[in-house]
Short mmCIF file of C-alpha atoms in Angstrom, two decimals:
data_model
loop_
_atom_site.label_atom_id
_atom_site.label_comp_id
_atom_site.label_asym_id
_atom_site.label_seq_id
_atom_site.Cartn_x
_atom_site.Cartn_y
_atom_site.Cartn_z
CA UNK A 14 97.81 96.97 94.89
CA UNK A 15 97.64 96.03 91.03
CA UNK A 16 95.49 93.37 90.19
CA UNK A 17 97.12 89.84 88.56
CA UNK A 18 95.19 90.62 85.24
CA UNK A 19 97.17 94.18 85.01
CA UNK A 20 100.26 92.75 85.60
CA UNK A 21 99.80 89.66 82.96
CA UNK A 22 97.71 88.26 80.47
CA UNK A 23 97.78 84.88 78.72
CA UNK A 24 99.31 86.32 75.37
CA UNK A 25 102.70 88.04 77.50
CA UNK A 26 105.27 86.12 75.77
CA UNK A 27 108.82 85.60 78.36
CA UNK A 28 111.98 83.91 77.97
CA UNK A 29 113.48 81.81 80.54
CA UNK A 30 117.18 82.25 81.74
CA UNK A 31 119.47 81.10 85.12
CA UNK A 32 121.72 83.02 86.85
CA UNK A 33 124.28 80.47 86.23
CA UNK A 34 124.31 76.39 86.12
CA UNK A 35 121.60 74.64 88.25
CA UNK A 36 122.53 71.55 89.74
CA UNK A 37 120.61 68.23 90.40
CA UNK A 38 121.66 68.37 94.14
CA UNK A 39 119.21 71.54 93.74
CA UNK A 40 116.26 69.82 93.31
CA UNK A 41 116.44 68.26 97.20
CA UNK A 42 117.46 71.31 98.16
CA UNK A 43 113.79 73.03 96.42
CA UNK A 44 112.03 69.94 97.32
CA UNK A 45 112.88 69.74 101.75
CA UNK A 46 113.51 72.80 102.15
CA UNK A 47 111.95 75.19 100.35
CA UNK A 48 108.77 73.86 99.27
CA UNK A 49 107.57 73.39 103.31
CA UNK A 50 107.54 78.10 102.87
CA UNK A 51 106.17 78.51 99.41
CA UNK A 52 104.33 75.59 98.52
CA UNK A 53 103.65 73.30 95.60
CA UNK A 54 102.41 75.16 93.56
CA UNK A 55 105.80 77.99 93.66
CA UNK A 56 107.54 74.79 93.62
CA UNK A 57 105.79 73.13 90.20
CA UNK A 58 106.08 76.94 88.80
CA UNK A 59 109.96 76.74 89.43
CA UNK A 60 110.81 73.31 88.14
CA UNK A 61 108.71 73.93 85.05
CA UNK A 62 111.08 76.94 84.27
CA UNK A 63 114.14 75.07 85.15
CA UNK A 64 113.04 72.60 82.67
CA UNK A 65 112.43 75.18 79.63
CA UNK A 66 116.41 75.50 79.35
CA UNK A 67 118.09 73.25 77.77
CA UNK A 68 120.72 71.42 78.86
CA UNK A 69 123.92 73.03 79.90
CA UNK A 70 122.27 76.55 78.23
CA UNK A 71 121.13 79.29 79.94
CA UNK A 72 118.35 80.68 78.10
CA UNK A 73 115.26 79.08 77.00
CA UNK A 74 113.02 79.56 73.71
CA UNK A 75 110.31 82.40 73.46
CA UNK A 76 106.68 81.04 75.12
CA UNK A 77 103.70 82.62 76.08
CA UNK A 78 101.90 82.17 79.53
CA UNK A 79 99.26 80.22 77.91
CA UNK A 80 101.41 77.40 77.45
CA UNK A 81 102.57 77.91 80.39
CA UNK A 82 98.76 78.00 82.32
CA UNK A 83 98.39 74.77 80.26
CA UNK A 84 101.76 72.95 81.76
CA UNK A 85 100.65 73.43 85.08
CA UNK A 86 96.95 72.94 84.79
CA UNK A 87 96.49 76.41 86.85
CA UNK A 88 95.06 79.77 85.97
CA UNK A 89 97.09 82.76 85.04
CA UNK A 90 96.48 84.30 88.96
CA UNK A 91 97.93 81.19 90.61
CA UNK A 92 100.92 81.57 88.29
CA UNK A 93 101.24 85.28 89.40
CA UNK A 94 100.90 84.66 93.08
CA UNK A 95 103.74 81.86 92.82
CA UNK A 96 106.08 83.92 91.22
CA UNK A 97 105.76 86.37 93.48
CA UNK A 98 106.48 84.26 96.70
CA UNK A 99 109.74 82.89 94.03
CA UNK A 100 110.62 86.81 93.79
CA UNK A 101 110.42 87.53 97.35
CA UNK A 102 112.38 84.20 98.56
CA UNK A 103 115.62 85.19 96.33
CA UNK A 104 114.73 82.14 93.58
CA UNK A 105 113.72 84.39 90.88
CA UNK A 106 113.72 87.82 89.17
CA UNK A 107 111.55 89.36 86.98
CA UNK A 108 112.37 91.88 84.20
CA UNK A 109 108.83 93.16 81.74
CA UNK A 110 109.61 95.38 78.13
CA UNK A 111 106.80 96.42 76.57
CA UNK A 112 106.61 98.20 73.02
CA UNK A 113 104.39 97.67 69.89
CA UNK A 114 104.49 94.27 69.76
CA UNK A 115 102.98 93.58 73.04
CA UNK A 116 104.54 92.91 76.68
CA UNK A 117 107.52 90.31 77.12
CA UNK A 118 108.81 89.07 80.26
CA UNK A 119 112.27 87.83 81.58
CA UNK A 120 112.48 84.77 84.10
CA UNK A 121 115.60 84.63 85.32
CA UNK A 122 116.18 81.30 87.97
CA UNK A 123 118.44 81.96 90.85
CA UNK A 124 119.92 79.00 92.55
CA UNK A 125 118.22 78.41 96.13
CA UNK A 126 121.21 78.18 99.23
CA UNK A 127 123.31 75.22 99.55
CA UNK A 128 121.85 73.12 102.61
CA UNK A 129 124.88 74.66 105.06
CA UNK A 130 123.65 78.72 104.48
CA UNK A 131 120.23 77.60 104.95
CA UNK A 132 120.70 76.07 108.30
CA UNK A 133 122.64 78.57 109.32
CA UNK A 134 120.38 81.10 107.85
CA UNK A 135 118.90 83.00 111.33
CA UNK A 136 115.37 83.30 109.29
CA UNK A 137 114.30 80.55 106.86
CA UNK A 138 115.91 78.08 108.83
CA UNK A 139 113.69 79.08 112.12
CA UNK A 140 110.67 79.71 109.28
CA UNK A 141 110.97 75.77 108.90
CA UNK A 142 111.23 74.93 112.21
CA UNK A 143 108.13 76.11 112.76
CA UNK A 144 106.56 74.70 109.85
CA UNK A 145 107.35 71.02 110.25
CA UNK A 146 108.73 70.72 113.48
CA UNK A 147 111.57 69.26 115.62
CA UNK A 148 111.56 65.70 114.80
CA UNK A 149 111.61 66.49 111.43
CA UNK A 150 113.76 69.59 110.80
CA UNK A 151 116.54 67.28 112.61
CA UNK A 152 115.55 64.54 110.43
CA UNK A 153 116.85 66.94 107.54
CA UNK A 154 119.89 68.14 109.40
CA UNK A 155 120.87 64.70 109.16
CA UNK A 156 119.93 64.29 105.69
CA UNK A 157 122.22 66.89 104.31
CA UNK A 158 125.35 66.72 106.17
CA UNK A 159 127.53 64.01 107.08
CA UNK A 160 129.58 63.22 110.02
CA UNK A 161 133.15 64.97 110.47
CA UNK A 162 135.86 62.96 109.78
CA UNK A 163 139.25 64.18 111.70
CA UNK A 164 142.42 63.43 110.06
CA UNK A 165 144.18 60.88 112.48
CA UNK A 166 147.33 62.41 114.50
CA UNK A 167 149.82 59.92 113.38
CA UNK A 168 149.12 61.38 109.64
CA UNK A 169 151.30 64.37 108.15
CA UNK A 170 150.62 66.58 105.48
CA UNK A 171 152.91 66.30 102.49
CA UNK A 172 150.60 68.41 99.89
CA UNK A 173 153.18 70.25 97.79
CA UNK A 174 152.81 73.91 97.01
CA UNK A 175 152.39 75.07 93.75
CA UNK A 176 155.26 77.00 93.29
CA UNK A 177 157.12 73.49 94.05
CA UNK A 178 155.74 72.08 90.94
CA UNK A 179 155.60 74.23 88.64
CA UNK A 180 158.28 77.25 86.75
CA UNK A 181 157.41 80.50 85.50
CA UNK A 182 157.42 81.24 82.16
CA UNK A 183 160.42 81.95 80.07
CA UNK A 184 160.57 84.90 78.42
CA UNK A 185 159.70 83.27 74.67
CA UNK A 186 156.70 82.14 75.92
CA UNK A 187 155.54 85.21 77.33
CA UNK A 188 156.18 87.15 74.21
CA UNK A 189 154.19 84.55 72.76
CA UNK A 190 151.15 85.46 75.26
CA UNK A 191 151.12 88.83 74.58
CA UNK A 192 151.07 88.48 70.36
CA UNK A 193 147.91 86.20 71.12
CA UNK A 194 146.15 88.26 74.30
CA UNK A 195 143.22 88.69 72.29
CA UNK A 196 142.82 85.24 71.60
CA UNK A 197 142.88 84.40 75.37
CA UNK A 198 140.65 86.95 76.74
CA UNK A 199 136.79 86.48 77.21
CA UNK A 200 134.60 88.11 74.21
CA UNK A 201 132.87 91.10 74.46
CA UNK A 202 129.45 90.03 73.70
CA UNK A 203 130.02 86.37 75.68
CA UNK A 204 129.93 85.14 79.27
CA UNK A 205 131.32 82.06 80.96
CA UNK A 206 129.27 79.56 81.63
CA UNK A 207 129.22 79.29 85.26
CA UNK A 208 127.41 79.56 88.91
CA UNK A 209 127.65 82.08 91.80
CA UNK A 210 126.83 81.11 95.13
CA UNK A 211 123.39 82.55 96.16
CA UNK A 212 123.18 85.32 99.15
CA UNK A 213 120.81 85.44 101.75
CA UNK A 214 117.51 86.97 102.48
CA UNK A 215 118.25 90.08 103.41
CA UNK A 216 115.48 92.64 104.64
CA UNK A 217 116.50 96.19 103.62
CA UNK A 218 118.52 98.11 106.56
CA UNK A 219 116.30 101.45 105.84
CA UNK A 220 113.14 99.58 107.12
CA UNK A 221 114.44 99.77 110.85
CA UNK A 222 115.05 103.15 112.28
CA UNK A 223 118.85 103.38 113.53
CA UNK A 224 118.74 106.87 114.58
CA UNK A 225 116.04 105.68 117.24
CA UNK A 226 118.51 102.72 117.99
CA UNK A 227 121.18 104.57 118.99
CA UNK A 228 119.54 108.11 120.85
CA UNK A 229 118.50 104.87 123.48
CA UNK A 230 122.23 103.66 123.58
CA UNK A 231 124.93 105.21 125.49
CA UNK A 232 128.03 106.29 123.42
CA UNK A 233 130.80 105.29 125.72
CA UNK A 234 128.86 101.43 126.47
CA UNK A 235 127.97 101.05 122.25
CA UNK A 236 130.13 102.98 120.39
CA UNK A 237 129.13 103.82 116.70
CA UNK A 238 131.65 102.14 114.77
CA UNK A 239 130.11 98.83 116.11
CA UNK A 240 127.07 99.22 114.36
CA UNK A 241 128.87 97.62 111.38
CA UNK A 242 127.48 96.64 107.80
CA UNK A 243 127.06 93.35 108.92
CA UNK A 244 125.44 93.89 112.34
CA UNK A 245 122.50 96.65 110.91
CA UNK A 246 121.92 93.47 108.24
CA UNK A 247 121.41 91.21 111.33
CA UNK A 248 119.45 93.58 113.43
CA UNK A 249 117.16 94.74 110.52
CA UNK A 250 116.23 90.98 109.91
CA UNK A 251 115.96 90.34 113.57
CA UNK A 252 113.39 93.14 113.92
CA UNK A 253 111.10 91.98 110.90
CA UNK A 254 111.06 88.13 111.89
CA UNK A 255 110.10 88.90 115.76
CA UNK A 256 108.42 92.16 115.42
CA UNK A 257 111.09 93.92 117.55
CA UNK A 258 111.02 97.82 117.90
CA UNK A 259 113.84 99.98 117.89
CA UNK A 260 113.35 100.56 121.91
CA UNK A 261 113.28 96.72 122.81
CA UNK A 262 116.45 96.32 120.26
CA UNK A 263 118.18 98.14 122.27
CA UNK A 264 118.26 95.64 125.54
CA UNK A 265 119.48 92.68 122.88
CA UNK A 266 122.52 95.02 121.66
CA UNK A 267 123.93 95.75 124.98
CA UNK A 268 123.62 91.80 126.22
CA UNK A 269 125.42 91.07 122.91
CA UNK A 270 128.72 93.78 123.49
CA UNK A 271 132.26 92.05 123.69
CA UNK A 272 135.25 92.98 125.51
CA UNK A 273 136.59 94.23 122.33
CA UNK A 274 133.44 96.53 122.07
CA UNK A 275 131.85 94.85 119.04
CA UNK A 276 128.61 93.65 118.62
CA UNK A 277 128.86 89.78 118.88
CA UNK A 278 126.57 88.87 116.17
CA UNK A 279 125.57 85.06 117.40
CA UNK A 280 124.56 86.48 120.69
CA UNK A 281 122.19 89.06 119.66
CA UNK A 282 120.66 86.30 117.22
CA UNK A 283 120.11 83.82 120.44
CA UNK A 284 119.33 87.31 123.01
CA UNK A 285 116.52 87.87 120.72
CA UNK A 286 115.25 84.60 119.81
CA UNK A 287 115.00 83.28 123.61
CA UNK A 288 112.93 86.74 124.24
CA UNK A 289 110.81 85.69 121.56
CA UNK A 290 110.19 82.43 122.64
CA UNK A 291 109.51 83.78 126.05
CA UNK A 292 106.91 85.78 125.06
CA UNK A 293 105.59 83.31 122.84
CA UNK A 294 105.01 79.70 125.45
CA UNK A 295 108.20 78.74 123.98
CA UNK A 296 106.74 79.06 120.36
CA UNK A 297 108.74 80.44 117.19
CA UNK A 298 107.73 82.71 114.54
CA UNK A 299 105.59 81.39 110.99
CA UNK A 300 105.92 82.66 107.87
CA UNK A 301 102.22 84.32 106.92
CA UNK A 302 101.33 85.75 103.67
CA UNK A 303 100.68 89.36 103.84
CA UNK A 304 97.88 89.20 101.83
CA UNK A 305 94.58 86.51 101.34
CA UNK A 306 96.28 83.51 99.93
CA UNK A 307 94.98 82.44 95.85
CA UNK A 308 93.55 79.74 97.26
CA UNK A 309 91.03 81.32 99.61
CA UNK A 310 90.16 84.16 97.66
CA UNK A 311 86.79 84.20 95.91
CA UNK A 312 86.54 87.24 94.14
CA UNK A 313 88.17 85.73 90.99
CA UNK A 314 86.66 88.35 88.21
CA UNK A 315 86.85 92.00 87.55
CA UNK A 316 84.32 93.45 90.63
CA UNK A 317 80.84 95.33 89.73
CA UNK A 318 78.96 95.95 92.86
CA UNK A 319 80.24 97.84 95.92
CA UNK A 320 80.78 94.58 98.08
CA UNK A 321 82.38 92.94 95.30
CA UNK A 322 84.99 95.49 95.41
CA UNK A 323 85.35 95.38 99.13
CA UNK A 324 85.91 91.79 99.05
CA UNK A 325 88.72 92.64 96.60
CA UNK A 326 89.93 94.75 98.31
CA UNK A 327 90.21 92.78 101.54
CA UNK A 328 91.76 89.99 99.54
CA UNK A 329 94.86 92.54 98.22
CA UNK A 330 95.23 94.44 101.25
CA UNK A 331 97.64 93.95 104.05
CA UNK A 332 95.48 93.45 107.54
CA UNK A 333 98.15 96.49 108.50
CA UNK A 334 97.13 98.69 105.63
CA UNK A 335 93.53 97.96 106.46
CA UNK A 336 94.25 98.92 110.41
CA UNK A 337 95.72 102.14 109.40
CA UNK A 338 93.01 103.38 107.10
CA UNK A 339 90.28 102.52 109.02
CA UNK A 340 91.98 104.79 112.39
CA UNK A 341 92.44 107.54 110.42
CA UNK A 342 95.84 107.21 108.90
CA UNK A 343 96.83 106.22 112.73
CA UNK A 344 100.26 104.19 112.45
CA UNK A 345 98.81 100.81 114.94
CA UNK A 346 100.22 100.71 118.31
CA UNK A 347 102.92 98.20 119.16
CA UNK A 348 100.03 96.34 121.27
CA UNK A 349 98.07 96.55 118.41
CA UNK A 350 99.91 94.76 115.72
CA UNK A 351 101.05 92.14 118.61
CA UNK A 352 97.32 91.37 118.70
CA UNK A 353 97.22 91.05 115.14
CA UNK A 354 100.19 88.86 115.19
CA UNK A 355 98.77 86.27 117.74
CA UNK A 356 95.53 86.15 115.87
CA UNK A 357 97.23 85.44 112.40
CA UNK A 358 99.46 82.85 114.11
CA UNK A 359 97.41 81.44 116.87
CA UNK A 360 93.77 81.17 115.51
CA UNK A 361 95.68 80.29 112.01
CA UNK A 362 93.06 83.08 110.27
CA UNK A 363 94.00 84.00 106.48
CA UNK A 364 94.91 88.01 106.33
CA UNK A 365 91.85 88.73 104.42
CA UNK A 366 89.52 87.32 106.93
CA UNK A 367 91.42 89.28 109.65
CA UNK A 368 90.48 92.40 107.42
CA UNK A 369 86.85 91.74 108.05
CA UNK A 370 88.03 91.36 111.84
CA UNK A 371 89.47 94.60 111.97
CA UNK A 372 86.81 96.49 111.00
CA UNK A 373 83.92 94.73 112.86
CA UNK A 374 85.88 95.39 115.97
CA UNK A 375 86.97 98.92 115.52
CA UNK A 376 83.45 99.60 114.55
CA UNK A 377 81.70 97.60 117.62
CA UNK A 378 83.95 98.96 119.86
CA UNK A 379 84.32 103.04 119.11
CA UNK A 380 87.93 102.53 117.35
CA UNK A 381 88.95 100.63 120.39
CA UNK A 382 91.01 96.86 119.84
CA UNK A 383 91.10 95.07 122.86
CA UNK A 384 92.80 91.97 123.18
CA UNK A 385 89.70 90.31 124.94
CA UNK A 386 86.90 91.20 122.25
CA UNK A 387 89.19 90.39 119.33
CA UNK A 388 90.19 86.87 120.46
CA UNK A 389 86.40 86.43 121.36
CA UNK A 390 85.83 86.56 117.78
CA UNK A 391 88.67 84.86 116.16
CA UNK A 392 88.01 81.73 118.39
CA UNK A 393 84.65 81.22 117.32
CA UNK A 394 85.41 82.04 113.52
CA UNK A 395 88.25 79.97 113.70
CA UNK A 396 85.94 76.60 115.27
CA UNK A 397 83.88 77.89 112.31
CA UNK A 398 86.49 77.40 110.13
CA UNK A 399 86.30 80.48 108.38
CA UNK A 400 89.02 81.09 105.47
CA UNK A 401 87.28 83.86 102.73
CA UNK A 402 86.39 87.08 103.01
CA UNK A 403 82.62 86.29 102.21
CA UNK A 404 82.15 84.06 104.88
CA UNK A 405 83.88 86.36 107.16
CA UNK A 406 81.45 89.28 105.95
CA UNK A 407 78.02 86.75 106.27
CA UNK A 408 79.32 85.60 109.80
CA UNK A 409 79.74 89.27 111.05
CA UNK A 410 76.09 89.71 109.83
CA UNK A 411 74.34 86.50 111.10
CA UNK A 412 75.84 87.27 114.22
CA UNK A 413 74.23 91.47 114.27
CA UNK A 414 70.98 89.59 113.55
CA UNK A 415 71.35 87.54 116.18
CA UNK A 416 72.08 90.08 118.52
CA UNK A 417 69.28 92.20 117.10
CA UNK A 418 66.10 89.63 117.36
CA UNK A 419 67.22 88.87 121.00
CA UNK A 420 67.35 92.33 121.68
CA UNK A 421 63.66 92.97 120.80
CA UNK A 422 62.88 89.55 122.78
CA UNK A 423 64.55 90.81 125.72
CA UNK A 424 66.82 87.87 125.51
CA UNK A 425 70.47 87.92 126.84
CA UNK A 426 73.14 87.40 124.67
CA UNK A 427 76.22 86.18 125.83
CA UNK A 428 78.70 88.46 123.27
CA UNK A 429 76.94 91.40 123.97
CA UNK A 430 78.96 93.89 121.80
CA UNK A 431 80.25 97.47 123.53
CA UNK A 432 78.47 99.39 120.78
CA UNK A 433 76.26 98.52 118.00
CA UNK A 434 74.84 101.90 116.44
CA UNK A 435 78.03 102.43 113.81
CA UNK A 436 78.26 99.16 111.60
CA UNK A 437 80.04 98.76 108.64
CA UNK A 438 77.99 99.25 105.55
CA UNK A 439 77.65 95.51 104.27
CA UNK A 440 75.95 94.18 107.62
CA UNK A 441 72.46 94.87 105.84
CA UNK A 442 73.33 91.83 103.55
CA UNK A 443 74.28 94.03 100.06
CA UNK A 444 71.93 96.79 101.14
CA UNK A 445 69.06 95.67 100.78
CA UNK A 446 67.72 96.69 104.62
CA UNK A 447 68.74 99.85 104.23
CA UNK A 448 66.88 100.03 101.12
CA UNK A 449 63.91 98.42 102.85
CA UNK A 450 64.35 101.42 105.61
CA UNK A 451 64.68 104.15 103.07
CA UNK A 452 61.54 103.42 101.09
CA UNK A 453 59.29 102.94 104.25
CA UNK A 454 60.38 106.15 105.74
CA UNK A 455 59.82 108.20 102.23
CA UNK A 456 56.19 106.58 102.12
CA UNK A 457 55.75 107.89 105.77
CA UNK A 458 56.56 111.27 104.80
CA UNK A 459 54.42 110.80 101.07
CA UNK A 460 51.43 109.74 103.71
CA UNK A 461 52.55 112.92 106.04
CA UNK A 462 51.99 115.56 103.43
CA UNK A 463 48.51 113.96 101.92
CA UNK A 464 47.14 114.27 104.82
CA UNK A 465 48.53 117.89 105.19
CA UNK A 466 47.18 119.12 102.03
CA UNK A 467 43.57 117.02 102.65
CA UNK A 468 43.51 119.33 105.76
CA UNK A 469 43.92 122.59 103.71
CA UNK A 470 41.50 121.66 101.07
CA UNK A 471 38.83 121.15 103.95
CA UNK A 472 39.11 124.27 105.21
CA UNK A 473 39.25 126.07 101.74
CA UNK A 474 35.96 124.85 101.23
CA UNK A 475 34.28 125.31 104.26
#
């Protein structure tokens, strides 16, 4: 993964634009609903490029991102990581040119969804559920909609259609049309000033595997045809926000099959979400960053030494990525990334720290991740309140010590570890023990061959 400093530098000039007029009614919108995912710092980020258009314009002078660190009071890597959570919640998109002259940048500002796609979104709206809660998330129900008001029977409609109030044209004013089309038709190099309503997240269909899908269905109980545009958008977004496989897909798509043979779509949204909450105590699914949040990373600077660029990298990694490299390019099992799931979500651990996780258990363990050891571990680091990857790395250590001094006590330890030969290379704090072990056994062997060639010279002489 690039680092923020490839990807921008304080002298990147950019230009802000909108994807048509943003409204005031927005700003509630941005403020109760969105800002509860992304934070206030996306949220500050957002508002700040709203506010570089003028009014009733949609495009903004030329700036760089200094004055734009200086505006928010925030480095240029906070401003990075917010407008990438803006990218990947549909409120902004990024275009970069670079030539001669440097490297310039396009902002352009979608709107966010009015408060009735939101609700009724089947993932950010169960995203904020989770985040603030019942009492609350009802609380905004209530605070953008209004109560229905039925027209009364008694009343009849006497709207008049517009045929019944208007003519057509006669034919000296269409000729007089036509000698001025030009006139009346949109310029070339010009656009209307105007807004389109905003779409969706939408996770891309070719991340679930359809072909599996359907070799578990029968033809003649879910025939092809009902796998629809619409339904693969639903399914592929149901599978990324509970973690459902192909196989277990297949159990929601046949409870969800009409008497017309389609694929009722509100069914297989509530078949999988009562699943999920049965598996769960009842609990629904948070949105986690994939990656160590800004805030708890530490390794701000370019890295020099070897752990500096492990913490890095366990800071830009995805715990998933990490899992995979460290079995051997072994895709995790379905147990295994439920494990990583509950620990990310349960004991609230940042991905980076979970990293550090990974491979202390995997090495402790022989490449084995049971449930058991790895909850043992993110209980106590979570009491510890552990959030970086440096004081996941110095807790892994202090606890090998520990297990090492009791060992040569004879004391018992009550987290005994499975194995303890293969440890990851920073548990000998940077190195320096297995420096320390290094040097004494090359002075061993120095001391070895003195005395060998003392020997020889002794019986040379004699």
């Amino acid at each position: 993964m690039a680092q923020h400093w490839q990807e921008l530098i304080p002298i990147d000039r950019y230009l802000v634009t909108s994807n048509g007029l943003l409204h005031e009614y927005d700003r509630k919108v941005l403020t109760f609903l969105y800002q509860p995912l992304i934070g206030s710092t996306c949220l500050s980020l957002y508002m700040t490029l709203w506010a570089e258009l003028e009014e009733n314009k949609l495009w903004s002078e030329s700036s760089t991102h200094h004055l734009l660190m200086n505006l928010l009071s925030i480095n240029l890597k906070d401003i990075y990581e917010a407008r990438l959570k803006l990218e990947g919640i549909g409120l902004l998109k990024t275009y970069v040119k670079s030539d001669e002259s440097g490297r310039s940048f396009i902002y352009e500002l979608y709107p966010p969804l009015n408060p009735e796609q939101f609700f009724l979104d089947g993932m950010l709206n169960i995203y904020l559920y989770r985040k603030i809660g019942k009492n609350h998330f009802a609380r905004l129900k209530r605070f953008f909609s209004i109560p229905k008001k039925p027209l009364e029977e008694d009343y009849l409609e006497v709207t008049r259609a517009f045929q019944d109030v208007f003519a057509s044209a006669t034919p000296g004013s269409l000729q007089y049309m036509q000698e001025h089309a030009e006139d009346l038709e949109a310029e070339s190099n010009q656009e209307f000033i105007g807004r389109q309503d905003q779409k969706p997240i939408q996770i891309d269909t070719n991340t679930f595997d359809f072909d599996l899908l359907m070799a578990g269905l029968n033809e003649s109980l879910v025939p092809q045809k009902a796998l629809t545009k619409k339904v693969k958008e639903v399914i592929s977004n149901l599978s990324f926000l509970y973690g459902i496989s192909p196989i277990e897909m297949k159990n929601f798509v046949l409870g969800a099959i009409n008497e017309s043979d389609e694929i009722d779509v509100e069914d297989l949204r509530k078949g999988a979400r009562d699943w999920y909450q049965f598996e769960n105590y009842d609990q629904l699914p948070s949105l986690i960053n994939k990656t160590q949040p800004a805030v708890h990373q530490v390794q701000l600077t370019e890295p020099k030494t070897q752990e500096e660029k492990l913490i890095r990298y366990y800071e830009t990694t995805p715990p998933i990525v990490i899992f995979k490299e460290l079995s051997g390019g072994v895709e995790p099992s379905a147990a295994n990334l439920k494990i990583l799931e509950e620990v990310m979500i349960k004991y609230k651990l940042p991905p980076g720290v979970v990293n550090v996780l990974i491979e202390v258990v995997l090495r402790k363990t022989d490449m084995k991740f049971t449930k058991g050891f790895v909850e043992s571990i993110a209980s106590h680091w979570a009491r510890l309140k552990i959030k970086t990857v440096k004081e996941a790395m110095e807790a892994a250590r202090k606890e090998e010590r520990g297990f090492q001094e009791s060992k040569k006590t004879g004391k018992s330890t009550k987290q005994k570890p499975i194995r303890t030969e293969v440890l990851p290379d920073w548990f000998d704090d940077s190195g320096k023990a297995s420096v320390k072990a290094v040097t004494k056994d090359q002075n061993t062997e120095l001391e070895a061959k003195k005395r060998a060639i003392e020997e020889k010279l002794k019986a040379f002489r004699k």
